[in-house]
Short mmCIF file of C-alpha atoms and ligand atoms in Angstrom, two decimals:
data_model
loop_
_atom_site.label_atom_id
_atom_site.label_comp_id
_atom_site.label_asym_id
_atom_site.label_seq_id
_atom_site.Cartn_x
_atom_site.Cartn_y
_atom_site.Cartn_z
CA MET A 1 67.29 76.10 120.28
CA ALA A 2 67.91 72.38 120.66
CA LEU A 3 67.48 70.35 117.51
CA THR A 4 64.53 67.98 117.33
CA GLY A 5 65.14 64.31 116.56
CA ARG A 6 64.33 64.90 112.92
CA GLY A 7 66.58 67.99 112.74
CA LEU A 8 69.43 66.01 114.34
CA LEU A 9 69.04 63.27 111.80
CA LYS A 10 68.93 65.67 108.86
CA GLU A 11 72.07 67.42 110.07
CA ALA A 12 73.91 64.12 110.52
CA LEU A 13 72.88 62.91 107.06
CA ARG A 14 74.13 66.12 105.51
CA ALA A 15 77.46 65.85 107.33
CA LEU A 16 77.88 62.19 106.34
CA GLU A 17 77.08 62.93 102.70
CA ALA A 18 79.62 65.75 102.76
CA GLU A 19 82.21 63.39 104.26
CA ALA A 20 81.46 60.77 101.61
CA ALA A 21 82.02 63.45 98.96
CA GLY A 22 85.50 64.04 100.36
CA GLY A 23 84.66 66.64 103.01
CA PRO A 24 85.85 66.70 106.62
CA ARG A 25 85.06 63.86 109.00
CA ALA A 26 81.45 64.20 110.20
CA ALA A 27 80.99 64.74 113.92
CA LEU A 28 77.97 62.67 114.93
CA PRO A 29 75.95 63.11 118.12
CA PRO A 30 76.27 60.27 120.66
CA GLU A 31 72.68 59.08 120.11
CA LEU A 32 73.44 58.40 116.47
CA LEU A 33 76.70 56.61 117.25
CA ARG A 34 74.80 54.42 119.69
CA LEU A 35 72.11 53.80 117.07
CA SER A 36 74.68 52.79 114.47
CA ASP A 37 76.38 50.47 116.94
CA LEU A 38 73.05 48.80 117.76
CA LEU A 39 72.15 48.44 114.09
CA ARG A 40 75.57 46.97 113.34
CA ARG A 41 75.20 44.44 116.16
CA ARG A 42 71.69 43.52 115.02
CA GLU A 43 73.01 43.02 111.53
CA GLU A 44 75.79 40.80 112.89
CA GLN A 45 73.31 38.71 114.83
CA LEU A 46 71.00 38.35 111.84
CA HIS A 47 73.76 37.49 109.37
CA PRO A 48 76.67 36.04 111.27
CA ARG A 49 77.74 33.89 108.32
CA GLU A 50 78.20 36.97 106.20
CA GLU A 51 81.10 38.01 108.39
CA PRO A 52 84.01 35.85 107.32
CA GLU A 53 86.37 38.55 108.56
CA ARG A 54 85.17 38.20 112.14
CA GLU A 55 85.29 34.45 111.85
CA LEU A 56 88.88 34.66 110.64
CA LEU A 57 89.87 37.03 113.42
CA PHE A 58 88.36 34.76 116.04
CA ALA A 59 90.07 31.71 114.61
CA MET A 60 93.49 33.34 114.86
CA PRO A 61 95.73 32.15 117.69
CA ASP A 62 97.17 35.65 118.18
CA ALA A 63 95.61 38.95 119.23
CA ALA A 64 94.26 40.37 115.97
CA GLY A 65 92.05 43.12 114.61
CA VAL A 66 91.31 45.37 111.68
CA VAL A 67 92.19 49.05 111.94
CA ALA A 68 89.87 51.30 109.91
CA ARG A 69 91.14 54.15 107.79
CA ASP A 70 90.44 56.62 110.58
CA GLY A 71 92.93 54.79 112.78
CA THR A 72 90.41 53.18 115.13
CA ILE A 73 90.01 49.45 115.54
CA ARG A 74 86.94 48.32 113.61
CA ALA A 75 87.00 44.63 114.49
CA ALA A 76 88.97 42.72 117.11
CA ASN A 77 89.17 39.17 118.44
CA ALA A 78 88.92 38.38 122.13
CA ARG A 79 92.71 38.27 122.58
CA LEU A 80 93.08 41.81 121.29
CA GLU A 81 90.14 43.02 123.38
CA ALA A 82 91.80 41.48 126.44
CA LEU A 83 94.86 43.70 125.94
CA SER A 84 92.78 46.83 126.34
CA PRO A 85 92.55 48.41 129.82
CA THR A 86 88.75 48.66 129.35
CA GLY A 87 88.42 45.13 127.97
CA ARG A 88 87.14 46.57 124.67
CA ALA A 89 89.34 47.36 121.68
CA VAL A 90 86.74 48.17 119.01
CA GLY A 91 86.37 51.91 118.57
CA MET A 92 89.73 52.62 120.21
CA THR A 93 93.08 53.30 118.58
CA PRO A 94 95.92 50.77 118.91
CA LEU A 95 97.70 53.38 121.03
CA GLN A 96 94.78 53.54 123.46
CA VAL A 97 94.70 49.75 123.68
CA THR A 98 98.41 49.09 124.15
CA ARG A 99 99.89 52.51 125.08
CA ALA A 100 102.78 51.55 122.79
CA ALA A 101 103.90 54.50 120.68
CA ASP A 102 105.95 52.19 118.41
CA LEU A 103 102.84 50.26 117.52
CA ALA A 104 100.88 53.46 116.82
CA GLU A 105 103.65 54.54 114.47
CA ALA A 106 103.71 51.14 112.73
CA VAL A 107 99.93 51.26 112.20
CA LYS A 108 100.17 54.79 110.86
CA ARG A 109 102.78 53.66 108.33
CA ALA A 110 100.66 50.66 107.41
CA LEU A 111 97.63 52.92 106.83
CA GLU A 112 99.89 54.74 104.38
CA GLY A 113 100.45 51.41 102.61
CA HIS A 114 103.70 50.07 104.12
CA ALA A 115 103.71 46.77 106.04
CA LYS A 116 105.46 47.15 109.39
CA ARG A 117 106.72 44.75 112.05
CA VAL A 118 107.67 45.93 115.54
CA GLU A 119 108.50 44.28 118.82
CA LEU A 120 106.69 45.61 121.89
CA GLU A 121 106.92 44.97 125.57
CA LEU A 122 103.64 45.46 127.42
CA PRO A 123 103.67 45.75 131.21
CA ALA A 124 101.56 44.05 133.89
CA PRO A 125 101.73 41.19 133.21
CA ARG A 126 104.98 41.78 131.33
CA ARG A 127 104.68 40.20 127.90
CA VAL A 128 106.66 40.60 124.69
CA TYR A 129 104.80 40.80 121.37
CA VAL A 130 105.83 40.89 117.77
CA ALA A 131 103.25 43.11 116.06
CA LEU A 132 102.56 42.99 112.36
CA ALA A 133 100.62 45.84 110.72
CA GLN A 134 99.70 44.70 107.23
CA PRO A 135 97.89 47.02 104.77
CA LEU A 136 94.66 45.54 103.38
CA LEU A 137 93.04 46.26 100.02
CA ARG A 138 90.46 48.81 101.21
CA GLY A 139 93.02 51.03 102.86
CA GLU A 140 92.53 49.31 106.21
CA VAL A 141 95.17 47.52 108.23
CA LEU A 142 95.30 44.01 109.63
CA LEU A 143 96.95 44.09 113.03
CA ILE A 144 98.38 40.89 114.52
CA LEU A 145 100.16 40.74 117.89
CA GLU A 146 101.98 37.48 118.46
CA ASP A 147 102.94 36.77 122.07
CA VAL A 148 106.61 35.71 121.94
CA SER A 149 107.30 35.98 125.70
CA GLU A 150 108.00 32.26 126.12
CA ALA A 151 110.33 32.13 123.13
CA ARG A 152 112.23 35.19 124.36
CA ARG A 153 112.54 33.70 127.85
CA ALA A 154 113.88 30.45 126.40
CA GLU A 155 116.39 32.36 124.27
CA GLN A 156 117.56 34.29 127.32
CA ALA A 157 117.90 31.07 129.33
CA ARG A 158 119.96 29.55 126.52
CA ARG A 159 122.21 32.58 126.36
CA ASP A 160 122.66 32.55 130.15
CA PHE A 161 123.45 28.85 130.01
CA VAL A 162 126.14 29.26 127.36
CA ALA A 163 127.65 32.19 129.26
CA ASN A 164 127.65 30.28 132.57
CA ALA A 165 128.98 27.07 131.04
CA SER A 166 131.80 28.89 129.25
CA HIS A 167 132.71 30.64 132.47
CA GLU A 168 132.78 27.33 134.36
CA LEU A 169 134.93 25.69 131.69
CA ARG A 170 137.31 28.60 131.40
CA THR A 171 138.41 28.43 135.04
CA PRO A 172 139.93 24.91 135.03
CA VAL A 173 141.33 25.40 131.53
CA ALA A 174 143.12 28.56 132.69
CA ALA A 175 144.48 26.73 135.75
CA ILE A 176 145.79 23.83 133.64
CA HIS A 177 147.34 26.25 131.21
CA GLY A 178 149.04 28.19 134.00
CA ALA A 179 150.41 25.06 135.69
CA ALA A 180 151.74 23.61 132.43
CA GLU A 181 153.44 26.86 131.58
CA THR A 182 155.07 27.06 135.02
CA LEU A 183 156.37 23.52 134.56
CA LEU A 184 157.80 24.35 131.17
CA LEU A 185 159.41 27.51 132.47
CA GLY A 186 161.56 25.54 134.93
CA ALA A 187 159.44 23.99 137.68
CA LEU A 188 160.04 20.64 135.96
CA GLN A 189 163.61 20.74 137.26
CA ASP A 190 162.38 20.96 140.85
CA PRO A 191 160.76 17.61 141.69
CA ALA A 192 158.72 18.87 144.65
CA ALA A 193 157.31 21.84 142.72
CA ALA A 194 156.78 19.67 139.65
CA ARG A 195 154.66 17.28 141.66
CA THR A 196 152.49 20.11 143.00
CA PHE A 197 151.81 21.46 139.53
CA VAL A 198 151.13 18.04 138.00
CA GLU A 199 148.71 17.34 140.85
CA MET A 200 147.03 20.64 140.14
CA ILE A 201 146.69 19.70 136.47
CA ALA A 202 145.22 16.32 137.40
CA ARG A 203 142.71 17.93 139.79
CA GLN A 204 141.59 20.51 137.25
CA ALA A 205 141.36 17.91 134.47
CA ASP A 206 139.18 15.89 136.81
CA ARG A 207 136.96 18.90 137.36
CA LEU A 208 136.74 19.52 133.61
CA GLY A 209 135.73 15.90 133.10
CA ARG A 210 133.01 16.16 135.75
CA LEU A 211 131.76 19.41 134.29
CA THR A 212 131.50 18.15 130.74
CA ARG A 213 129.80 14.96 131.94
CA ASP A 214 127.26 16.92 134.02
CA LEU A 215 126.58 19.37 131.22
CA LEU A 216 126.05 16.56 128.74
CA ASP A 217 123.71 14.80 131.17
CA LEU A 218 121.74 17.99 131.71
CA SER A 219 121.41 18.63 128.00
CA ARG A 220 120.36 15.03 127.32
CA ILE A 221 117.71 15.21 130.04
CA GLU A 222 116.41 18.61 128.97
CA SER A 223 116.19 17.73 125.29
CA GLY A 224 114.25 14.59 126.17
CA GLN A 225 116.98 12.28 124.85
CA TRP A 226 117.15 10.48 128.15
CA ALA A 227 114.02 8.36 127.68
CA MET A 228 112.77 7.34 131.12
CA GLN A 229 112.14 3.64 131.49
CA PRO A 230 110.04 3.27 134.62
CA ALA A 231 110.27 0.04 136.57
CA ASP A 232 109.42 -1.12 140.08
CA VAL A 233 112.49 -0.35 142.16
CA GLU A 234 113.06 -1.66 145.66
CA VAL A 235 113.89 1.35 147.80
CA GLU A 236 116.20 -0.49 150.18
CA GLN A 237 118.26 -1.79 147.30
CA ALA A 238 118.45 1.65 145.64
CA LEU A 239 119.62 3.25 148.90
CA ARG A 240 122.19 0.52 149.42
CA ALA A 241 123.59 0.86 145.87
CA ALA A 242 123.94 4.64 146.15
CA GLY A 243 125.45 4.35 149.64
CA ASP A 244 128.01 1.79 148.42
CA LEU A 245 129.08 4.13 145.62
CA LEU A 246 129.75 6.99 148.02
CA ALA A 247 131.14 4.91 150.90
CA PRO A 248 134.83 5.29 149.94
CA GLN A 249 134.46 9.06 149.66
CA ALA A 250 132.69 9.28 153.02
CA ARG A 251 135.32 7.06 154.68
CA GLU A 252 138.17 9.13 153.31
CA LYS A 253 136.49 12.31 154.50
CA GLY A 254 135.67 10.90 157.96
CA VAL A 255 131.91 11.27 157.51
CA GLU A 256 129.71 8.51 158.85
CA LEU A 257 127.24 7.10 156.30
CA ARG A 258 124.04 5.70 157.86
CA ARG A 259 121.19 3.89 156.19
CA ALA A 260 117.77 3.62 157.82
CA PRO A 261 115.84 0.45 156.94
CA ALA A 262 113.06 0.77 154.33
CA PRO A 263 111.51 -2.69 154.35
CA GLY A 264 109.03 -3.55 151.63
CA MET A 265 108.97 -0.12 149.99
CA THR A 266 108.97 0.03 146.22
CA VAL A 267 108.83 3.05 143.90
CA ARG A 268 107.99 3.45 140.24
CA ALA A 269 111.10 5.02 138.73
CA ASP A 270 113.78 4.74 136.08
CA PRO A 271 116.45 2.83 138.02
CA ARG A 272 119.40 4.62 136.42
CA ALA A 273 117.81 8.03 136.95
CA LEU A 274 116.98 7.22 140.56
CA GLU A 275 120.55 6.10 141.18
CA GLN A 276 121.91 9.32 139.74
CA VAL A 277 119.51 11.40 141.86
CA LEU A 278 120.57 9.63 145.05
CA VAL A 279 124.27 9.75 144.15
CA ASN A 280 124.12 13.50 143.43
CA LEU A 281 122.36 14.20 146.74
CA LEU A 282 124.69 11.93 148.68
CA ASP A 283 127.74 13.38 146.96
CA ASN A 284 126.68 16.87 148.05
CA ALA A 285 125.92 15.73 151.59
CA VAL A 286 129.34 14.10 151.96
CA LYS A 287 131.05 17.02 150.22
CA TYR A 288 129.56 19.74 152.40
CA THR A 289 129.55 17.90 155.75
CA PRO A 290 132.72 18.45 157.76
CA ARG A 291 134.82 15.57 159.13
CA GLY A 292 133.14 13.89 162.09
CA GLY A 293 129.64 14.57 160.76
CA ALA A 294 127.06 12.07 159.54
CA VAL A 295 124.91 11.56 156.47
CA THR A 296 121.71 9.50 156.66
CA LEU A 297 119.74 7.86 153.88
CA SER A 298 116.13 7.08 154.72
CA ALA A 299 112.69 6.52 153.22
CA ALA A 300 109.11 6.92 154.39
CA ARG A 301 105.79 5.90 152.93
CA GLU A 302 103.22 8.65 152.30
CA GLU A 303 99.93 7.23 150.99
CA GLU A 304 100.53 6.58 147.28
CA ARG A 305 104.05 7.95 147.38
CA VAL A 306 107.42 7.28 148.90
CA VAL A 307 109.71 10.02 150.20
CA LEU A 308 113.45 9.33 150.01
CA SER A 309 115.67 11.60 152.12
CA VAL A 310 119.34 12.41 152.34
CA SER A 311 120.02 14.25 155.61
CA ASP A 312 123.32 15.60 156.82
CA THR A 313 124.78 17.28 159.88
CA GLY A 314 126.59 19.81 157.68
CA PRO A 315 126.63 23.60 157.81
CA GLY A 316 123.06 24.04 156.55
CA ILE A 317 121.99 26.48 153.87
CA GLU A 318 120.68 29.96 154.54
CA ARG A 319 116.95 30.26 153.94
CA HIS A 320 117.15 32.87 151.18
CA HIS A 321 119.12 30.46 148.95
CA LEU A 322 116.66 27.59 149.18
CA GLU A 323 114.24 28.75 146.51
CA ARG A 324 116.92 28.97 143.82
CA LEU A 325 119.13 26.06 144.90
CA PHE A 326 117.92 23.74 142.12
CA GLU A 327 118.72 26.22 139.33
CA ARG A 328 121.74 25.32 137.27
CA PHE A 329 124.93 27.05 138.37
CA TYR A 330 123.27 28.44 141.48
CA ARG A 331 125.52 28.03 144.51
CA ALA A 332 124.79 28.97 148.08
CA ASP A 333 128.49 29.12 148.86
CA ALA A 334 130.45 29.50 145.64
CA GLY A 335 133.88 29.34 147.28
CA ARG A 336 133.14 26.14 149.16
CA SER A 337 131.54 24.54 146.10
CA ARG A 338 134.58 25.24 143.91
CA ASP A 339 136.97 24.08 146.65
CA GLN A 340 135.09 20.79 146.70
CA GLY A 341 135.19 20.47 142.94
CA GLY A 342 131.47 21.24 142.56
CA THR A 343 130.05 21.91 139.11
CA GLY A 344 126.95 23.81 140.24
CA VAL A 345 124.61 21.65 138.16
CA GLY A 346 124.18 18.56 140.36
CA LEU A 347 120.90 19.72 141.87
CA ALA A 348 119.57 20.92 138.49
CA ILE A 349 120.12 17.38 137.20
CA VAL A 350 118.34 16.00 140.27
CA LYS A 351 115.34 18.27 139.73
CA HIS A 352 115.00 17.43 136.04
CA LEU A 353 115.33 13.69 136.60
CA VAL A 354 112.78 13.69 139.40
CA GLN A 355 110.29 15.82 137.47
CA ALA A 356 110.66 13.57 134.42
CA GLN A 357 109.36 10.80 136.67
CA ARG A 358 106.36 12.78 137.92
CA GLY A 359 108.06 13.25 141.25
CA GLU A 360 108.87 16.22 143.43
CA VAL A 361 112.05 17.35 145.07
CA GLY A 362 112.74 19.73 147.93
CA VAL A 363 115.04 20.78 150.71
CA GLU A 364 114.80 21.80 154.33
CA SER A 365 117.79 23.26 156.00
CA GLY A 366 118.78 24.86 159.25
CA ALA A 367 121.67 25.24 161.66
CA GLY A 368 121.72 21.48 162.37
CA GLY A 369 122.16 20.47 158.73
CA SER A 370 120.17 19.90 155.57
CA ARG A 371 117.63 17.38 154.40
CA PHE A 372 117.07 16.90 150.68
CA TRP A 373 114.02 14.84 149.79
CA VAL A 374 112.54 13.25 146.70
CA ARG A 375 108.89 12.18 146.50
CA LEU A 376 108.10 9.48 143.93
CA PRO A 377 105.02 7.42 143.12
CA ALA A 378 104.91 4.14 145.01
CA ALA A 379 104.95 1.09 142.75
P1 ADP B 1 127.67 21.91 143.40
O1 ADP B 1 128.38 21.17 142.34
O2 ADP B 1 128.18 23.31 143.59
O3 ADP B 1 127.59 21.14 144.67
P2 ADP B 1 124.82 21.50 143.21
O4 ADP B 1 123.85 21.88 142.15
O5 ADP B 1 124.94 20.07 143.51
O6 ADP B 1 126.19 22.14 142.80
O7 ADP B 1 124.42 22.28 144.54
C1 ADP B 1 124.14 23.66 144.47
C2 ADP B 1 124.57 24.36 145.75
O8 ADP B 1 123.75 23.94 146.83
C3 ADP B 1 125.98 24.04 146.21
O9 ADP B 1 126.91 24.87 145.56
C4 ADP B 1 125.92 24.30 147.70
O10 ADP B 1 126.10 25.66 147.95
C5 ADP B 1 124.48 23.93 148.05
N1 ADP B 1 124.34 22.58 148.64
C6 ADP B 1 123.91 21.48 148.01
N2 ADP B 1 123.84 20.43 148.85
C7 ADP B 1 124.23 20.89 150.07
C8 ADP B 1 124.36 20.30 151.37
N3 ADP B 1 124.08 19.02 151.59
N4 ADP B 1 124.78 21.11 152.38
C9 ADP B 1 125.06 22.41 152.16
N5 ADP B 1 124.96 23.02 150.96
C10 ADP B 1 124.54 22.27 149.94
#
């Protein structure tokens, strides 16, 4: 026979009293669980100020909650709730919320009285957390999940950078070493061979110099040490100055350097930074355009902005490279870049300098050549 409401209540009370006296965990019917939830919420609404714990949880910048002695989450802030597939964490176990067995184990250990710290990776969206399970006085556990994804990404980028930079530096050093050794082993006695090896040393030393200079520039820009000093810069003058710097290189290579007029245009930019941006783009254009080709500097007004372009009639860049071209050490054609003495960081410097001036940078490329552009605020 089904129990009446009163019978149900009596049974539940007996079971709860037995549990309080150390007996097994009372199994309560769903109506009573619902009732207790409603009463708890009403209590919370009536006496919100009596809940410093909730206030603390909500003030925390990380996902945080309290795990009750039975292993379920008794209180959670919005960040912890958001980690749960159902959007609710209260009443669930940490394992149900995160599906991370390591975390469940850490919480179990903390419920036994031992503070635990574990690192977890949660999928979709992939984030990395450092979780702390800290035993509290009443046998409960404070659970804090700090999102360290950004820090981990930055660490990885730093490690990649050091690895890439060392690799770049090692190559010319090894070449210089090899050439010097060959000279010492006898090539010095043969004037023609000696000249070849000394030239090789000079070329590689040059490359080392360029590399260290570029790397230092990049690090100064990234660490914010290169304080931008914006000024009104006349576009025509900036294009002329950059063109003059690259003219000897273009002449020697047999590449025609053209400059389209940009009368009356002025941009708001750090003059030194703008010069370096244009020089890096021009240097690439001259470097990658074969003899007989042409490189054009131009500018166009676009409402409140000015777009400066460096176009070439070079080999173009395959579409799938374009998205990553401005990453440091990314090369579309590694062999050609190294042959030309490229460092692989010129475009990364360009991107950083332009972004530091609230500008944008981009590239379009096809079979007829490439066009690199920089969009800056008009003065
Ligand atoms: P690098 O020192 O190798 O030139 P950059 O960062 O300046 O390094 O350029 C990255 C890569 O982009 C180059 O290695 C090259 O493959 C490609 N690239 C840049 N500019 C041009 C261009 N004008 N024409 C063809 N490829 C280019």
